[in-house]
Amino acid sequence: ALTLLALWSSAILLVQFKRTDARLREQEDAARFGEMALVIAHELRNALAGIRTAVDVFGAKLAQSERDQAVRREMANRVESMEHFIADMLMLSRPMQSRLSPHSLAPVVQRAAASLKSDPQFSGISVDIGAADAIVPMDEALMESALRHLLFNAAQAMNGAGAIDLAIEHSEKTCRLTIRDQGPGIGADVRAKIFERFFTTRSHGRGLGLPIAKRAIDHHGGSLEIESEPGAGTTVIVTLPRMVDMSAVI
């Protein structure tokens, strides 16, 4: 019996050691990524500032033909896209700064959906938002950013055409937001890597949207889960702690 107990204790210690070692490696990887992101962001921001100035100057000198102006708009859009990429890298590399306070979730969801529908590449996307709502402690800007990444990811999975359904449910202690798309679905091998930085299945993807969304939701004390099967679409489930004392909200 003592031998079995010693073996059991050793096994528990080994598991704890492996978990600690995994956490330390994860922290080291995050630190290295943070250092790399800061260097890249500094260099790219300086270059992009010069490019944006040049685009504005030459754009003013170009003929006002539709073709020339289309070229100018395309260059400006590419610069803006790179600026968003830098902002995403910095969001993943720096400690998140936020102030959580009670807010209604539905308006935040609606603003994230509006930003999606205002993008021309997603003109074929319809977004159905249920009427339910809940009060949760959140940083509105951070939560809106997370939801925007989730919605854009769903829209891209459907190649810019299809329906996204959003629904809010809540219990006494938690709030659950589900985002369902009609895309091709995700296999188990992809789901295992889906929250890794820079992992993407799209040729022009960056692989930062889902890691950013997960980090922001984790920061709120919540969880982000993906349910999907090939050919059956994807359901994203965001679970957040709910404000129970409703009298605290004016």
GROMACS .gro file of C-alpha atoms in nm:
model
  250
    1ALA     CA    1   0.000   0.000   0.000
    2LEU     CA    2   0.284   0.237   0.084
    3THR     CA    3   0.452   0.159  -0.249
    4LEU     CA    4   0.129   0.235  -0.438
    5LEU     CA    5   0.088   0.558  -0.242
    6ALA     CA    6   0.446   0.661  -0.323
    7LEU     CA    7   0.392   0.584  -0.691
    8TRP     CA    8   0.067   0.782  -0.692
    9SER     CA    9   0.236   1.080  -0.523
   10SER     CA   10   0.521   1.066  -0.774
   11ALA     CA   11   0.275   1.062  -1.062
   12ILE     CA   12   0.093   1.367  -0.923
   13LEU     CA   13   0.423   1.552  -0.878
   14LEU     CA   14   0.524   1.466  -1.234
   15VAL     CA   15   0.197   1.601  -1.374
   16GLN     CA   16   0.233   1.920  -1.169
   17PHE     CA   17   0.593   1.959  -1.289
   18LYS     CA   18   0.489   1.920  -1.653
   19ARG     CA   19   0.211   2.177  -1.612
   20THR     CA   20   0.449   2.424  -1.447
   21ASP     CA   21   0.709   2.365  -1.719
   22ALA     CA   22   0.445   2.421  -1.991
   23ARG     CA   23   0.334   2.748  -1.828
   24LEU     CA   24   0.694   2.869  -1.805
   25ARG     CA   25   0.757   2.787  -2.172
   26GLU     CA   26   0.436   2.968  -2.266
   27GLN     CA   27   0.545   3.275  -2.068
   28GLU     CA   28   0.888   3.268  -2.232
   29ASP     CA   29   0.729   3.240  -2.578
   30ALA     CA   30   0.498   3.532  -2.498
   31ALA     CA   31   0.793   3.743  -2.380
   32ARG     CA   32   0.992   3.669  -2.697
   33PHE     CA   33   0.688   3.748  -2.912
   34GLY     CA   34   0.639   4.075  -2.725
   35GLU     CA   35   0.999   4.183  -2.784
   36MET     CA   36   0.978   4.091  -3.153
   37ALA     CA   37   0.643   4.267  -3.197
   38LEU     CA   38   0.770   4.591  -3.045
   39VAL     CA   39   1.074   4.600  -3.276
   40ILE     CA   40   0.868   4.521  -3.586
   41ALA     CA   41   0.596   4.770  -3.490
   42HIS     CA   42   0.851   5.049  -3.443
   43GLU     CA   43   1.016   4.988  -3.781
   44LEU     CA   44   0.690   4.942  -3.972
   45ARG     CA   45   0.519   5.243  -3.818
   46ASN     CA   46   0.800   5.472  -3.928
   47ALA     CA   47   0.793   5.330  -4.280
   48LEU     CA   48   0.414   5.346  -4.305
   49ALA     CA   49   0.406   5.707  -4.188
   50GLY     CA   50   0.633   5.800  -4.477
   51ILE     CA   51   0.429   5.594  -4.725
   52ARG     CA   52   0.100   5.748  -4.608
   53THR     CA   53   0.245   6.099  -4.650
   54ALA     CA   54   0.369   6.012  -4.999
   55VAL     CA   55   0.029   5.869  -5.095
   56ASP     CA   56  -0.145   6.188  -4.980
   57VAL     CA   57   0.104   6.414  -5.165
   58PHE     CA   58   0.101   6.221  -5.491
   59GLY     CA   59  -0.273   6.164  -5.466
   60ALA     CA   60  -0.328   6.539  -5.465
   61LYS     CA   61  -0.115   6.574  -5.779
   62LEU     CA   62  -0.276   6.289  -5.968
   63ALA     CA   63  -0.537   6.355  -6.233
   64GLN     CA   64  -0.887   6.323  -6.100
   65SER     CA   65  -0.966   6.032  -6.330
   66GLU     CA   66  -1.148   5.742  -6.172
   67ARG     CA   67  -0.859   5.507  -6.252
   68ASP     CA   68  -0.597   5.724  -6.083
   69GLN     CA   69  -0.814   5.782  -5.778
   70ALA     CA   70  -0.884   5.408  -5.755
   71VAL     CA   71  -0.509   5.345  -5.741
   72ARG     CA   72  -0.473   5.607  -5.467
   73ARG     CA   73  -0.755   5.451  -5.264
   74GLU     CA   74  -0.604   5.106  -5.301
   75MET     CA   75  -0.266   5.229  -5.175
   76ALA     CA   76  -0.430   5.405  -4.880
   77ASN     CA   77  -0.629   5.090  -4.796
   78ARG     CA   78  -0.313   4.879  -4.801
   79VAL     CA   79  -0.140   5.120  -4.564
   80GLU     CA   80  -0.442   5.118  -4.332
   81SER     CA   81  -0.446   4.738  -4.339
   82MET     CA   82  -0.083   4.727  -4.229
   83GLU     CA   83  -0.156   4.978  -3.952
   84HIS     CA   84  -0.431   4.748  -3.824
   85PHE     CA   85  -0.187   4.456  -3.836
   86ILE     CA   86   0.063   4.649  -3.623
   87ALA     CA   87  -0.210   4.739  -3.374
   88ASP     CA   88  -0.307   4.371  -3.350
   89MET     CA   89   0.051   4.264  -3.286
   90LEU     CA   90   0.088   4.524  -3.011
   91MET     CA   91  -0.239   4.415  -2.851
   92LEU     CA   92  -0.104   4.060  -2.826
   93SER     CA   93   0.240   4.165  -2.704
   94ARG     CA   94   0.152   4.413  -2.430
   95PRO     CA   95  -0.029   4.363  -2.099
   96MET     CA   96  -0.393   4.455  -2.153
   97GLN     CA   97  -0.499   4.777  -1.983
   98SER     CA   98  -0.870   4.812  -1.916
   99ARG     CA   99  -1.128   4.931  -1.668
  100LEU     CA  100  -1.418   4.693  -1.623
  101SER     CA  101  -1.756   4.839  -1.532
  102PRO     CA  102  -2.119   4.728  -1.580
  103HIS     CA  103  -2.240   4.767  -1.938
  104SER     CA  104  -2.517   4.634  -2.156
  105LEU     CA  105  -2.380   4.372  -2.398
  106ALA     CA  106  -2.633   4.414  -2.683
  107PRO     CA  107  -2.518   4.763  -2.797
  108VAL     CA  108  -2.158   4.642  -2.807
  109VAL     CA  109  -2.263   4.347  -3.023
  110GLN     CA  110  -2.461   4.581  -3.250
  111ARG     CA  111  -2.164   4.815  -3.299
  112ALA     CA  112  -1.935   4.523  -3.386
  113ALA     CA  113  -2.195   4.398  -3.637
  114ALA     CA  114  -2.230   4.748  -3.787
  115SER     CA  115  -1.855   4.769  -3.847
  116LEU     CA  116  -1.874   4.437  -4.033
  117LYS     CA  117  -2.167   4.543  -4.252
  118SER     CA  118  -1.998   4.874  -4.339
  119ASP     CA  119  -1.709   4.685  -4.505
  120PRO     CA  120  -1.772   4.655  -4.883
  121GLN     CA  121  -1.611   4.309  -4.900
  122PHE     CA  122  -1.886   4.179  -4.671
  123SER     CA  123  -2.181   4.336  -4.851
  124GLY     CA  124  -2.328   3.988  -4.903
  125ILE     CA  125  -2.336   3.913  -4.528
  126SER     CA  126  -2.656   3.942  -4.324
  127VAL     CA  127  -2.639   3.960  -3.945
  128ASP     CA  128  -2.936   3.860  -3.728
  129ILE     CA  129  -2.908   3.976  -3.367
  130GLY     CA  130  -3.153   3.840  -3.112
  131ALA     CA  131  -3.345   4.076  -2.888
  132ALA     CA  132  -3.207   3.949  -2.555
  133ASP     CA  133  -2.953   4.145  -2.352
  134ALA     CA  134  -2.751   4.122  -2.031
  135ILE     CA  135  -2.538   4.345  -1.810
  136VAL     CA  136  -2.179   4.231  -1.774
  137PRO     CA  137  -1.862   4.389  -1.633
  138MET     CA  138  -1.653   4.487  -1.934
  139ASP     CA  139  -1.428   4.731  -2.108
  140GLU     CA  140  -1.657   4.827  -2.398
  141ALA     CA  141  -1.380   4.911  -2.647
  142LEU     CA  142  -1.188   4.591  -2.574
  143MET     CA  143  -1.499   4.373  -2.593
  144GLU     CA  144  -1.613   4.539  -2.917
  145SER     CA  145  -1.270   4.471  -3.068
  146ALA     CA  146  -1.292   4.103  -2.968
  147LEU     CA  147  -1.641   4.063  -3.113
  148ARG     CA  148  -1.543   4.244  -3.432
  149HIS     CA  149  -1.259   3.995  -3.484
  150LEU     CA  150  -1.500   3.704  -3.428
  151LEU     CA  151  -1.756   3.843  -3.673
  152PHE     CA  152  -1.497   3.921  -3.941
  153ASN     CA  153  -1.362   3.569  -3.903
  154ALA     CA  154  -1.712   3.424  -3.952
  155ALA     CA  155  -1.773   3.646  -4.257
  156GLN     CA  156  -1.441   3.546  -4.413
  157ALA     CA  157  -1.522   3.178  -4.355
  158MET     CA  158  -1.830   3.230  -4.576
  159ASN     CA  159  -1.631   3.418  -4.841
  160GLY     CA  160  -1.832   3.735  -4.780
  161ALA     CA  161  -2.178   3.590  -4.846
  162GLY     CA  162  -2.421   3.423  -4.605
  163ALA     CA  163  -2.594   3.469  -4.271
  164ILE     CA  164  -2.451   3.512  -3.922
  165ASP     CA  165  -2.682   3.457  -3.625
  166LEU     CA  166  -2.606   3.610  -3.286
  167ALA     CA  167  -2.793   3.530  -2.966
  168ILE     CA  168  -2.749   3.635  -2.604
  169GLU     CA  169  -2.860   3.407  -2.320
  170HIS     CA  170  -2.796   3.451  -1.951
  171SER     CA  171  -2.833   3.283  -1.618
  172GLU     CA  172  -2.795   3.428  -1.271
  173LYS     CA  173  -2.416   3.418  -1.288
  174THR     CA  174  -2.311   3.404  -1.653
  175CYS     CA  175  -2.391   3.548  -1.993
  176ARG     CA  176  -2.353   3.343  -2.310
  177LEU     CA  177  -2.316   3.494  -2.658
  178THR     CA  178  -2.330   3.255  -2.953
  179ILE     CA  179  -2.217   3.344  -3.306
  180ARG     CA  180  -2.322   3.095  -3.575
  181ASP     CA  181  -2.209   3.107  -3.937
  182GLN     CA  182  -2.295   2.904  -4.247
  183GLY     CA  183  -1.937   2.843  -4.349
  184PRO     CA  184  -1.771   2.514  -4.443
  185GLY     CA  185  -1.694   2.422  -4.083
  186ILE     CA  186  -1.364   2.334  -3.918
  187GLY     CA  187  -1.198   1.995  -3.874
  188ALA     CA  188  -1.054   1.876  -3.543
  189ASP     CA  189  -0.695   1.923  -3.664
  190VAL     CA  190  -0.757   2.293  -3.735
  191ARG     CA  191  -0.954   2.349  -3.411
  192ALA     CA  192  -0.653   2.223  -3.215
  193LYS     CA  193  -0.442   2.511  -3.352
  194ILE     CA  194  -0.702   2.781  -3.402
  195PHE     CA  195  -0.590   3.004  -3.114
  196GLU     CA  196  -0.220   2.990  -3.200
  197ARG     CA  197  -0.066   3.319  -3.312
  198PHE     CA  198  -0.018   3.344  -3.690
  199PHE     CA  199  -0.198   3.017  -3.759
  200THR     CA  200  -0.439   3.059  -4.051
  201THR     CA  201  -0.595   2.852  -4.327
  202ARG     CA  202  -0.649   3.151  -4.557
  203SER     CA  203  -0.390   3.256  -4.814
  204HIS     CA  204  -0.416   3.622  -4.709
  205GLY     CA  205  -0.493   3.563  -4.342
  206ARG     CA  206  -0.278   3.689  -4.056
  207GLY     CA  207  -0.376   3.444  -3.785
  208LEU     CA  208  -0.416   3.711  -3.515
  209GLY     CA  209  -0.792   3.771  -3.493
  210LEU     CA  210  -0.888   3.468  -3.284
  211PRO     CA  211  -0.586   3.490  -3.048
  212ILE     CA  212  -0.671   3.857  -2.986
  213ALA     CA  213  -1.038   3.778  -2.924
  214LYS     CA  214  -0.950   3.496  -2.683
  215ARG     CA  215  -0.702   3.708  -2.492
  216ALA     CA  216  -0.954   3.992  -2.455
  217ILE     CA  217  -1.229   3.756  -2.338
  218ASP     CA  218  -0.993   3.578  -2.096
  219HIS     CA  219  -0.905   3.924  -1.963
  220HIS     CA  220  -1.274   3.968  -1.877
  221GLY     CA  221  -1.276   3.643  -1.681
  222GLY     CA  222  -1.469   3.469  -1.957
  223SER     CA  223  -1.411   3.184  -2.201
  224LEU     CA  224  -1.413   3.138  -2.578
  225GLU     CA  225  -1.507   2.803  -2.732
  226ILE     CA  226  -1.538   2.686  -3.092
  227GLU     CA  227  -1.787   2.415  -3.194
  228SER     CA  228  -1.766   2.301  -3.555
  229GLU     CA  229  -1.769   2.008  -3.793
  230PRO     CA  230  -1.674   2.004  -4.161
  231GLY     CA  231  -1.978   2.092  -4.371
  232ALA     CA  232  -2.188   2.205  -4.074
  233GLY     CA  233  -2.081   2.565  -4.011
  234THR     CA  234  -1.917   2.698  -3.696
  235THR     CA  235  -2.055   2.817  -3.362
  236VAL     CA  236  -1.845   3.047  -3.145
  237ILE     CA  237  -1.948   3.057  -2.779
  238VAL     CA  238  -1.844   3.351  -2.561
  239THR     CA  239  -1.918   3.306  -2.189
  240LEU     CA  240  -1.881   3.604  -1.956
  241PRO     CA  241  -1.945   3.654  -1.584
  242ARG     CA  242  -2.268   3.850  -1.531
  243MET     CA  243  -2.337   4.140  -1.299
  244VAL     CA  244  -2.578   3.994  -1.046
  245ASP     CA  245  -2.641   4.315  -0.852
  246MET     CA  246  -2.847   4.500  -1.112
  247SER     CA  247  -2.903   4.792  -0.872
  248ALA     CA  248  -2.538   4.884  -0.927
  249VAL     CA  249  -2.622   4.984  -1.285
  250ILE     CA  250  -2.779   5.326  -1.334
   0.00000   0.00000   0.00000
